[in-house]
Short mmCIF file of C-alpha atoms and ligand atoms in Angstrom, two decimals:
data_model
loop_
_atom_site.label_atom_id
_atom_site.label_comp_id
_atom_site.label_asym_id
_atom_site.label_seq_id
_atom_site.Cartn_x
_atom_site.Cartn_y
_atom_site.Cartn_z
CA UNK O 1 68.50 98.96 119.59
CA UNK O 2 67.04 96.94 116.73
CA UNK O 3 63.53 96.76 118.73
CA UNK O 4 63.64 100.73 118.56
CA UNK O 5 64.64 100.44 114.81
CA UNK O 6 61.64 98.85 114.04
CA UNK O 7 59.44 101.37 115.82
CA UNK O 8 58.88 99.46 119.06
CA UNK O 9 58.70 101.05 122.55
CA UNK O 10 61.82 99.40 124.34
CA UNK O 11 61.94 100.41 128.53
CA UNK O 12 64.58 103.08 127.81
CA UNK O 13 66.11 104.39 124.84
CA UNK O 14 69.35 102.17 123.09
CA UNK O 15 72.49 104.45 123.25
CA UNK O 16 75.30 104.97 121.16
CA UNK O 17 77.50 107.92 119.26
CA UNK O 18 78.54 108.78 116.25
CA UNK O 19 81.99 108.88 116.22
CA UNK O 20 82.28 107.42 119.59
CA UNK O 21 85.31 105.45 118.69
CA UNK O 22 88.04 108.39 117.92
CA UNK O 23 90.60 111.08 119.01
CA UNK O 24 88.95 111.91 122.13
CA UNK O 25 89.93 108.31 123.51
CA UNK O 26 93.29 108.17 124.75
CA UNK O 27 93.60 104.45 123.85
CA UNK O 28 92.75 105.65 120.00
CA UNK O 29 95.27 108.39 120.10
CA UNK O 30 97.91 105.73 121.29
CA UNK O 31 97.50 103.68 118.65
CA UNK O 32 97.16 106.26 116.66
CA UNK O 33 100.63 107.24 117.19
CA UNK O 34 101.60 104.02 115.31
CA UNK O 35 99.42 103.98 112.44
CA UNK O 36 98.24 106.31 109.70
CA UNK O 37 94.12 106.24 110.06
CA UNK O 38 93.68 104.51 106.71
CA UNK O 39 96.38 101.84 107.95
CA UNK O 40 93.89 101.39 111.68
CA UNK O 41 90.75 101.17 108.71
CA UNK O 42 92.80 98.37 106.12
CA UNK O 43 93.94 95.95 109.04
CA UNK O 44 91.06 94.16 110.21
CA UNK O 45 92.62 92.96 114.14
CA UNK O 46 93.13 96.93 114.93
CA UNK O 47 89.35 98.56 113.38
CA UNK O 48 88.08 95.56 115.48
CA UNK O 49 90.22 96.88 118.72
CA UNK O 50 89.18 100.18 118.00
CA UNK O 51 85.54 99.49 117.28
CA UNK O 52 85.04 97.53 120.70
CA UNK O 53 86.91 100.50 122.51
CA UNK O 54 84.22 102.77 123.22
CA UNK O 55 81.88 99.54 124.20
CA UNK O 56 84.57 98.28 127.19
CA UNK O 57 85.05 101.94 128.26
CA UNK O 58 81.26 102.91 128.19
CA UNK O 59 78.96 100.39 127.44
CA UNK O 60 77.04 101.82 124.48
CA UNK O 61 74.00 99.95 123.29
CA UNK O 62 75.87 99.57 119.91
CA UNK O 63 78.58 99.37 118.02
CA UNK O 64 79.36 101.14 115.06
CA UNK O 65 82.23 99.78 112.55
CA UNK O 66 85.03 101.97 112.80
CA UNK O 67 85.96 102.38 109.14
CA UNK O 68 85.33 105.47 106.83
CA UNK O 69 82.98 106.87 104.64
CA UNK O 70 85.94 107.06 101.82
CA UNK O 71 86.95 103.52 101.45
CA UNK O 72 84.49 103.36 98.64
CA UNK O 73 86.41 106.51 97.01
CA UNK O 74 89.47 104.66 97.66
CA UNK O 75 87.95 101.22 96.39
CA UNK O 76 87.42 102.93 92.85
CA UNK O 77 90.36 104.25 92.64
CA UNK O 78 91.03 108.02 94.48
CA UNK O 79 94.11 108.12 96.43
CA UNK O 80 92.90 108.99 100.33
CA UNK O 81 94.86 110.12 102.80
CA UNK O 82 93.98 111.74 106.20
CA UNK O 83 95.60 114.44 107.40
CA UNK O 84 95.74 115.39 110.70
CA UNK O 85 94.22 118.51 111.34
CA UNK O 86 93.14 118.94 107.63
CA UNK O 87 91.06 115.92 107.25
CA UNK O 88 91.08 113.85 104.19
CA UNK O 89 92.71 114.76 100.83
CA UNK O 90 92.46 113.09 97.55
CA UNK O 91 95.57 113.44 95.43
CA UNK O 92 93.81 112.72 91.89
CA UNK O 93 90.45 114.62 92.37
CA UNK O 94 87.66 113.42 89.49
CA UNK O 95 87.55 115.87 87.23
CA UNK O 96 86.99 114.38 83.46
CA UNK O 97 85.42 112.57 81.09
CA UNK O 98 88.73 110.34 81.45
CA UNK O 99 88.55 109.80 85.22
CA UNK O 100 85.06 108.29 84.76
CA UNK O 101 86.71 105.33 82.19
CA UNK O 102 89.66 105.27 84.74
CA UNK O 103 87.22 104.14 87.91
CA UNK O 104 87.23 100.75 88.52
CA UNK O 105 84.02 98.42 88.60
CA UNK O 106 81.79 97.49 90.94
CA UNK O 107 82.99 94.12 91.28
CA UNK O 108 86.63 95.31 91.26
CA UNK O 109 85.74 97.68 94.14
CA UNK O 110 84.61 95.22 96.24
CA UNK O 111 87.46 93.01 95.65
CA UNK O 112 89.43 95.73 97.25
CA UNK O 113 86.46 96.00 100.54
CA UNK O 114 87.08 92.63 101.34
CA UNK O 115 89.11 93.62 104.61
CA UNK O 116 85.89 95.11 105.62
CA UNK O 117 83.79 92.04 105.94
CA UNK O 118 86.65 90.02 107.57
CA UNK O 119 86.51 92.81 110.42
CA UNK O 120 83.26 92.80 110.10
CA UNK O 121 83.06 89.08 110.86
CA UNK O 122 85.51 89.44 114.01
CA UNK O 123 84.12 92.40 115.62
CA UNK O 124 80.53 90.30 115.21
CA UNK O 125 81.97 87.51 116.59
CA UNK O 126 84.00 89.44 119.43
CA UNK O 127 80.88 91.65 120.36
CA UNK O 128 78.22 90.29 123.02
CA UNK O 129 75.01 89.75 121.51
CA UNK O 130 73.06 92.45 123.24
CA UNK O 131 75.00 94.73 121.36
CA UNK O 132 73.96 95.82 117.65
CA UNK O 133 76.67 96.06 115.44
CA UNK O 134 75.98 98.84 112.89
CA UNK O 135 77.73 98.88 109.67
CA UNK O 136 78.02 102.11 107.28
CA UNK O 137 77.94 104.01 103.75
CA UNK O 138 78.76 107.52 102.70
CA UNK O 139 75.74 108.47 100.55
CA UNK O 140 76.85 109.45 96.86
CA UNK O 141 76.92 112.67 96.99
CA UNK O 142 78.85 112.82 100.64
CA UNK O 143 81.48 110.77 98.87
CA UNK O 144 81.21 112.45 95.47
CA UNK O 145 82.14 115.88 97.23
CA UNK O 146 85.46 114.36 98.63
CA UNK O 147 86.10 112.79 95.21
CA UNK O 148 85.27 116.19 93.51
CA UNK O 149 86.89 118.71 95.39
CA UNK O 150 90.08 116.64 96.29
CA UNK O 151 88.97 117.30 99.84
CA UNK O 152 86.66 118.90 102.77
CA UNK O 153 84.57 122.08 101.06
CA UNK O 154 81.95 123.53 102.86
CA UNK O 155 80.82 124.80 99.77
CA UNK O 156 81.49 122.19 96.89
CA UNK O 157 82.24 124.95 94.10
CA UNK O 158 83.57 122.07 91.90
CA UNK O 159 80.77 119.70 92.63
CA UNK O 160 78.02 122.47 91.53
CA UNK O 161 80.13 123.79 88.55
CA UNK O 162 79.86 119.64 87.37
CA UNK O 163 76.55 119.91 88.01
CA UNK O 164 75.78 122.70 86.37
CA UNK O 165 78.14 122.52 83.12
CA UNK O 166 78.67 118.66 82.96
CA UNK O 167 76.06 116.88 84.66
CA UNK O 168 76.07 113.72 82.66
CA UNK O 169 79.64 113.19 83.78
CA UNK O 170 78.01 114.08 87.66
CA UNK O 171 75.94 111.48 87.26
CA UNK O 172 78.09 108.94 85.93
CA UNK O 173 79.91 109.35 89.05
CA UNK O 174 76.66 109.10 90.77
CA UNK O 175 75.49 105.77 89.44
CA UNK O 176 78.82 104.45 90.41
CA UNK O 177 79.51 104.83 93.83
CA UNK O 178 75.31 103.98 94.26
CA UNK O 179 76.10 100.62 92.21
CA UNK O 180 78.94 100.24 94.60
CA UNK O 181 77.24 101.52 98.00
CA UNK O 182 74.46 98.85 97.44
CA UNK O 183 76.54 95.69 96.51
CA UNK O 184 78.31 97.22 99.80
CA UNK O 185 75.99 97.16 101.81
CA UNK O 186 74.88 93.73 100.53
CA UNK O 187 78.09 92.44 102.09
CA UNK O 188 78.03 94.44 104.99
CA UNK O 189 74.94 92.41 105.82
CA UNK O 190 76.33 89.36 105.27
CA UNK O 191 79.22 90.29 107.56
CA UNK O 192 77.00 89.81 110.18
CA UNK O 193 75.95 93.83 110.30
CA UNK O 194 72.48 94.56 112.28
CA UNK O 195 71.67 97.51 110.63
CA UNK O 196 73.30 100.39 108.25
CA UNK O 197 73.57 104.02 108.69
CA UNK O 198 73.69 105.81 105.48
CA UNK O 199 75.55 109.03 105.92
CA UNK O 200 74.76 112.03 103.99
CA UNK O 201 76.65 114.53 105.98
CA UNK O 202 76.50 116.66 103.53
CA UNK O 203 73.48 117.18 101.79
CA UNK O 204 72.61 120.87 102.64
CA UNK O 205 75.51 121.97 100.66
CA UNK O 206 73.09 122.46 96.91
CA UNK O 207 70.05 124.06 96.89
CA UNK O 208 67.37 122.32 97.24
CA UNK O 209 66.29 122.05 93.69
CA UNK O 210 69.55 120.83 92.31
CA UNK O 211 69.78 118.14 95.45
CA UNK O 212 66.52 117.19 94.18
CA UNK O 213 66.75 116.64 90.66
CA UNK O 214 70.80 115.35 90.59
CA UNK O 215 71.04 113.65 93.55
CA UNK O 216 68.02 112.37 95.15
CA UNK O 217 67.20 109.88 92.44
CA UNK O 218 71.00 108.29 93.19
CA UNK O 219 70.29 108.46 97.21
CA UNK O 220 66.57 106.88 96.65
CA UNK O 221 68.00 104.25 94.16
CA UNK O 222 70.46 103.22 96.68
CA UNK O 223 67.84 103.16 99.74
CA UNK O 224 64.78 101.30 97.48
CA UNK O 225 67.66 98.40 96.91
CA UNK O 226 68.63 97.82 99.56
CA UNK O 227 65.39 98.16 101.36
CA UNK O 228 64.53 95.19 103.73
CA UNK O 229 61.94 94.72 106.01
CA UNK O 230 63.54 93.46 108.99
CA UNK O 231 67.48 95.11 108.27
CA UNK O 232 66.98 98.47 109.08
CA UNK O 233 68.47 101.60 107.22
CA UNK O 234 69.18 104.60 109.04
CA UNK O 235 69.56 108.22 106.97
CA UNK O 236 71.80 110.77 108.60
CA UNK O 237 71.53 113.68 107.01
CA UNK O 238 72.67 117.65 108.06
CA UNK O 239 69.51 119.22 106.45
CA UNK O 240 66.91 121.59 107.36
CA UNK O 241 63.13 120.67 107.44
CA UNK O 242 62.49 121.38 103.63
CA UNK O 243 65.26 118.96 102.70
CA UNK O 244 64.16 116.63 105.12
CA UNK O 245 60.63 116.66 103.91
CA UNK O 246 62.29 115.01 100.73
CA UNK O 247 64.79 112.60 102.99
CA UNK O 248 61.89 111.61 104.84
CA UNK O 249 59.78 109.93 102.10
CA UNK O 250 62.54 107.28 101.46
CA UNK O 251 61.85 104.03 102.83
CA UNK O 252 64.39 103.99 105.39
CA UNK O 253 63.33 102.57 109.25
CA UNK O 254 65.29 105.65 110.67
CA UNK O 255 65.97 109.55 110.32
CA UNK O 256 69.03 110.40 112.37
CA UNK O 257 68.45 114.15 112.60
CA UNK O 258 71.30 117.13 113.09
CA UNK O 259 70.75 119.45 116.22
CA UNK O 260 68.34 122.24 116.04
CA UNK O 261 65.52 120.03 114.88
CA UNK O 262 62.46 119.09 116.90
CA UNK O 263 62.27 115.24 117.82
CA UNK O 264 58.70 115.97 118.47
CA UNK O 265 58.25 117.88 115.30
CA UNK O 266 59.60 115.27 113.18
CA UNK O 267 57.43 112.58 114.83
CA UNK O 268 54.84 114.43 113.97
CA UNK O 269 55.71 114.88 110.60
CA UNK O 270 57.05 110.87 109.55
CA UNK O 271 54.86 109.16 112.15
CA UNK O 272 56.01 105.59 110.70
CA UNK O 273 59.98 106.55 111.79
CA UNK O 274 61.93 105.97 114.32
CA UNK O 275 63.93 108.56 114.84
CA UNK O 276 67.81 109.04 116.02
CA UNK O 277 69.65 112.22 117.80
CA UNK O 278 69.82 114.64 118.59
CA UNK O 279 71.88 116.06 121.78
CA UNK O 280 74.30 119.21 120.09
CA UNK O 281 77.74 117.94 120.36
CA UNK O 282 78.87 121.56 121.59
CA UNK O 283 77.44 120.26 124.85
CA UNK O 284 80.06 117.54 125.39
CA UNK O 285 82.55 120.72 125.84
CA UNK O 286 80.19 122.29 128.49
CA UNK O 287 80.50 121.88 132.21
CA UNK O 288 79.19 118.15 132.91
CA UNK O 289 75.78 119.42 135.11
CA UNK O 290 75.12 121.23 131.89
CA UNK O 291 75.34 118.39 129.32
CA UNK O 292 73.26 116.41 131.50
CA UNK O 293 70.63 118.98 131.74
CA UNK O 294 70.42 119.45 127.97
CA UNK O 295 70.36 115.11 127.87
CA UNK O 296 67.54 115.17 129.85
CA UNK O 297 65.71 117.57 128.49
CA UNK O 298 65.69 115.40 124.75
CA UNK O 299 65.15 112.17 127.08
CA UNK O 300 61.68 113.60 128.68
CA UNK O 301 60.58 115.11 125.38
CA UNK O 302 61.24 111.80 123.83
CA UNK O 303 59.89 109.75 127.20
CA UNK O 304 57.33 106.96 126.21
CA UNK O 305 57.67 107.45 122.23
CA UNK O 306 57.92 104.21 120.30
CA UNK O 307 61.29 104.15 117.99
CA UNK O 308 63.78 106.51 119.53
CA UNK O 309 67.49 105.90 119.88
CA UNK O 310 69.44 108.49 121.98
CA UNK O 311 72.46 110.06 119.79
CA UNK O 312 74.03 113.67 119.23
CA UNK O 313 73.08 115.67 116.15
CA UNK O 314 76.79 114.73 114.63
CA UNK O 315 79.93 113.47 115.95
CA UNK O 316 81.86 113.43 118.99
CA UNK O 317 84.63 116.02 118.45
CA UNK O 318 88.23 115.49 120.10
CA UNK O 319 88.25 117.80 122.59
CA UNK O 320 85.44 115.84 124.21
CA UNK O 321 86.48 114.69 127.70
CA UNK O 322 86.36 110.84 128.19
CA UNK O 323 83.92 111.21 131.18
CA UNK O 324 81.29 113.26 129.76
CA UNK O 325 81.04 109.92 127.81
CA UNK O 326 80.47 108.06 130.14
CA UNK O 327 78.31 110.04 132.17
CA UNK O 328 76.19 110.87 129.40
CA UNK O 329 75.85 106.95 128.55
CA UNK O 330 74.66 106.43 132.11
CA UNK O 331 72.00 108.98 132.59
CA UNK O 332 70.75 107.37 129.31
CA UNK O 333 71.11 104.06 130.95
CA UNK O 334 69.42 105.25 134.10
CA UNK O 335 66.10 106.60 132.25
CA UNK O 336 63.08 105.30 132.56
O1 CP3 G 401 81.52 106.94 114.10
C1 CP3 G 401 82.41 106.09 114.34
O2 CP3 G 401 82.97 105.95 115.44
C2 CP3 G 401 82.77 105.14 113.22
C3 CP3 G 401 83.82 105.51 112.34
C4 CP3 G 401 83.63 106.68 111.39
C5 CP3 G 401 84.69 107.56 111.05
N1 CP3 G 401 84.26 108.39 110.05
C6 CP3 G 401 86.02 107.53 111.68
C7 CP3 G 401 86.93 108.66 111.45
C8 CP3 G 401 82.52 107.05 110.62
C9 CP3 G 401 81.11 106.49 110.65
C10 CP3 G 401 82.94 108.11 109.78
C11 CP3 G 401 82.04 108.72 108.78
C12 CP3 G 401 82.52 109.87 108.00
N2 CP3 G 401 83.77 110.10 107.51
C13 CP3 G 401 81.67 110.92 107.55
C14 CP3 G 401 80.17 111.00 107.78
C15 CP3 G 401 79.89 111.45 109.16
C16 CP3 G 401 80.16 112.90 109.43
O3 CP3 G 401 81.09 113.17 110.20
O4 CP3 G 401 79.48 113.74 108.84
C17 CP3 G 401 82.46 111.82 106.81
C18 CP3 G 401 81.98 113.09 106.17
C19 CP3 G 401 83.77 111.29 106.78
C20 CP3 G 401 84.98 111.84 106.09
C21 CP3 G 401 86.05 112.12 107.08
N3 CP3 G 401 86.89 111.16 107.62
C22 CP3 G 401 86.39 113.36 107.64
C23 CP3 G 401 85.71 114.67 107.32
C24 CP3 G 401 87.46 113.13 108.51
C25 CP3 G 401 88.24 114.14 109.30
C26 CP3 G 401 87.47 114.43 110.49
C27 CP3 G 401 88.29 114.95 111.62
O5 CP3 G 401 87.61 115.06 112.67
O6 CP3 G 401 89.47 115.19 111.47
C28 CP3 G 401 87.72 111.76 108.53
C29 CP3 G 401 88.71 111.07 109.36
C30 CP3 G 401 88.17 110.24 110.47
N4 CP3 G 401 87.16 109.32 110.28
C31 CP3 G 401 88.61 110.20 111.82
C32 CP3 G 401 87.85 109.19 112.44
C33 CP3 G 401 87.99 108.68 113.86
C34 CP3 G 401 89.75 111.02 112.45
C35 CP3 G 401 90.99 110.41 111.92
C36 CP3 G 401 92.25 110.59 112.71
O7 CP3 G 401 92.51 109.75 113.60
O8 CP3 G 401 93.03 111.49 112.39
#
């Protein structure tokens, strides 16, 4: 996995999923039924469980820390909860002038993380060392929309209304969770992490123009910090190529691209990347001959490229059955 990171050809390509630890495993839902999701995130012995599920059940190449995107929101003070079928809520949504004095400080905030790095430190410790452990951020303005809007938008009227009418305030929200997300990241490291995926789920929700003049300074502050040679960043991003021509100049080892994009394309276009995805989800939920098909038609496009890890375009959704999983990780297994 961390060979392909770094651009290298590696005899087949690493495996994993995004959102392979979740409600489409039956051991998650169980314990599940016992805890709210931010309670499985807080207590360090069950994210470990749950992050090492997926790896007993299916043998992914790596790991990924099962945590969320929102325990920075929640480190600087927004009340998160996660509702089942409604997905997270925040009860005080940042609104003022007033919530920006009200957020704690960086330090503060990671005072409240430290659960992180002690789960961190026991899923490193628990996991075999063939296995990558990846650690994770929301990018600013993924986490800024939750913090915004009070909750999922798929069109972030209250983010681009900031933006439009109070966009020092936007940004002072910005520089925040960025001053946060790096000194996160930092510890995430130091956890014992092999390499971070920075998630920007949600980056096609401006136009273009505003993404680039509000937010991409934040995202590219964040990425040139914690830039390091040999601990790769990976960008995930929902965005179509014009965005992504803008994503892609950042000096991150990896683009994890959304489904509908060529692999080829993209290889073509950020020769120096290695490059992560991009199998549709929507195939999980097909007949099994037919996920396979579409798996190895990305796997003989992508056949003897340097720097490609084998992923969907976004996550796993519930309805997913457990052995497509596991099918899907062995015909990955089986290439080459
Ligand atoms: O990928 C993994 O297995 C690691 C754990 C992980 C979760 N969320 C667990 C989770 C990661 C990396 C995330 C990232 C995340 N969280 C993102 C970026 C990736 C993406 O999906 O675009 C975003 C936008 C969030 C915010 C968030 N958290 C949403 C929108 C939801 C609801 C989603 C849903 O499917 O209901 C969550 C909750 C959440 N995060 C769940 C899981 C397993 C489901 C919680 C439950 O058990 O009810």
């Amino acid at each position: 996995m961390i060979s392909a990171l770094m651009g290298q050809r590696t005899p087949r390509p690493p495996v994993w999923f995004m959102r392979q630890a979740g409600r489409y495993m039956s051991e998650y839902r169980e314990l599940r039924k016992k805890h709210s999701f931010m309670e499985l995130c807080h207590e360090p012995d069950l994210a470990t469980e749950i992050t090492l599920q997926p790896i007993c059940s299916f043998d992914m190449d790596a790991a990924i820390f099962f945590c969320d995107i929102l325990v920075t929101a929640e480190a600087l003070g927004s009340q998160v909860d996660i509702i089942e079928k409604r997905g997270p809520v925040i009860a005080n949504p940042f609104r003022l002038s007033s919530d920006l004095d009200q957020l704690l400080s960086s330090e503060e905030a990671m005072g409240k993380l430290e659960y992180t790095s002690k789960a961190l430190r026991q899923i490193r410790g628990a996991l075999s060392e063939d296995k990558a452990l990846l650690g994770f951020v929301g990018a600013p303005l993924t986490v800024a929309s939750y913090m915004v809007e009070g909750g999922s938008s798929s069109s972030v009227p209250t983010v681009f209304r900031m933006i439009a009418e109070e966009p020092k305030l936007f940004q002072g929200l910005m520089e925040r969770l960025t001053d946060l997300s790096i000194l996160y990241i930092e510890s995430q490291r130091n956890a014992g992490v092999d390499a971070v995926q920075i998630f920007e789920s949600w980056a096609s929700l401006l136009p273009l123009p505003i993404y680039r003049e509000h937010v991409f300074p934040h995202l590219k502050r964040l990425v040139e910090a914690t830039h390091h040679p040999e601990k790769p960043l990976i960008l995930f991003a929902l965005a179509q190529q014009p965005l992504w021509d803008l994503l892609g100049t950042l000096p991150v080892h990896a683009l994890s691209l959304g489904h509908g994009l060529s692999l080829t394309g993209m290889r073509d276009r950020f020769p120096g990347k290695a490059l992560q995805g991009n199998l549709d989800s929507r195939f999980l939920l097909c007949e099994k001959e037919t996920l396979l098909k579409a798996a190895d038609d990305i796997l003989e496009e992508m056949s003897n490229q340097p720097g490609y890890i084998f992923n969907l375009g976004h996550g796993i959704t519930p309805p997913t059955p457990e052995d497509h999983i596991a099918a899907l990780v062995e015909r990955v297994r089986q290439f080459g």
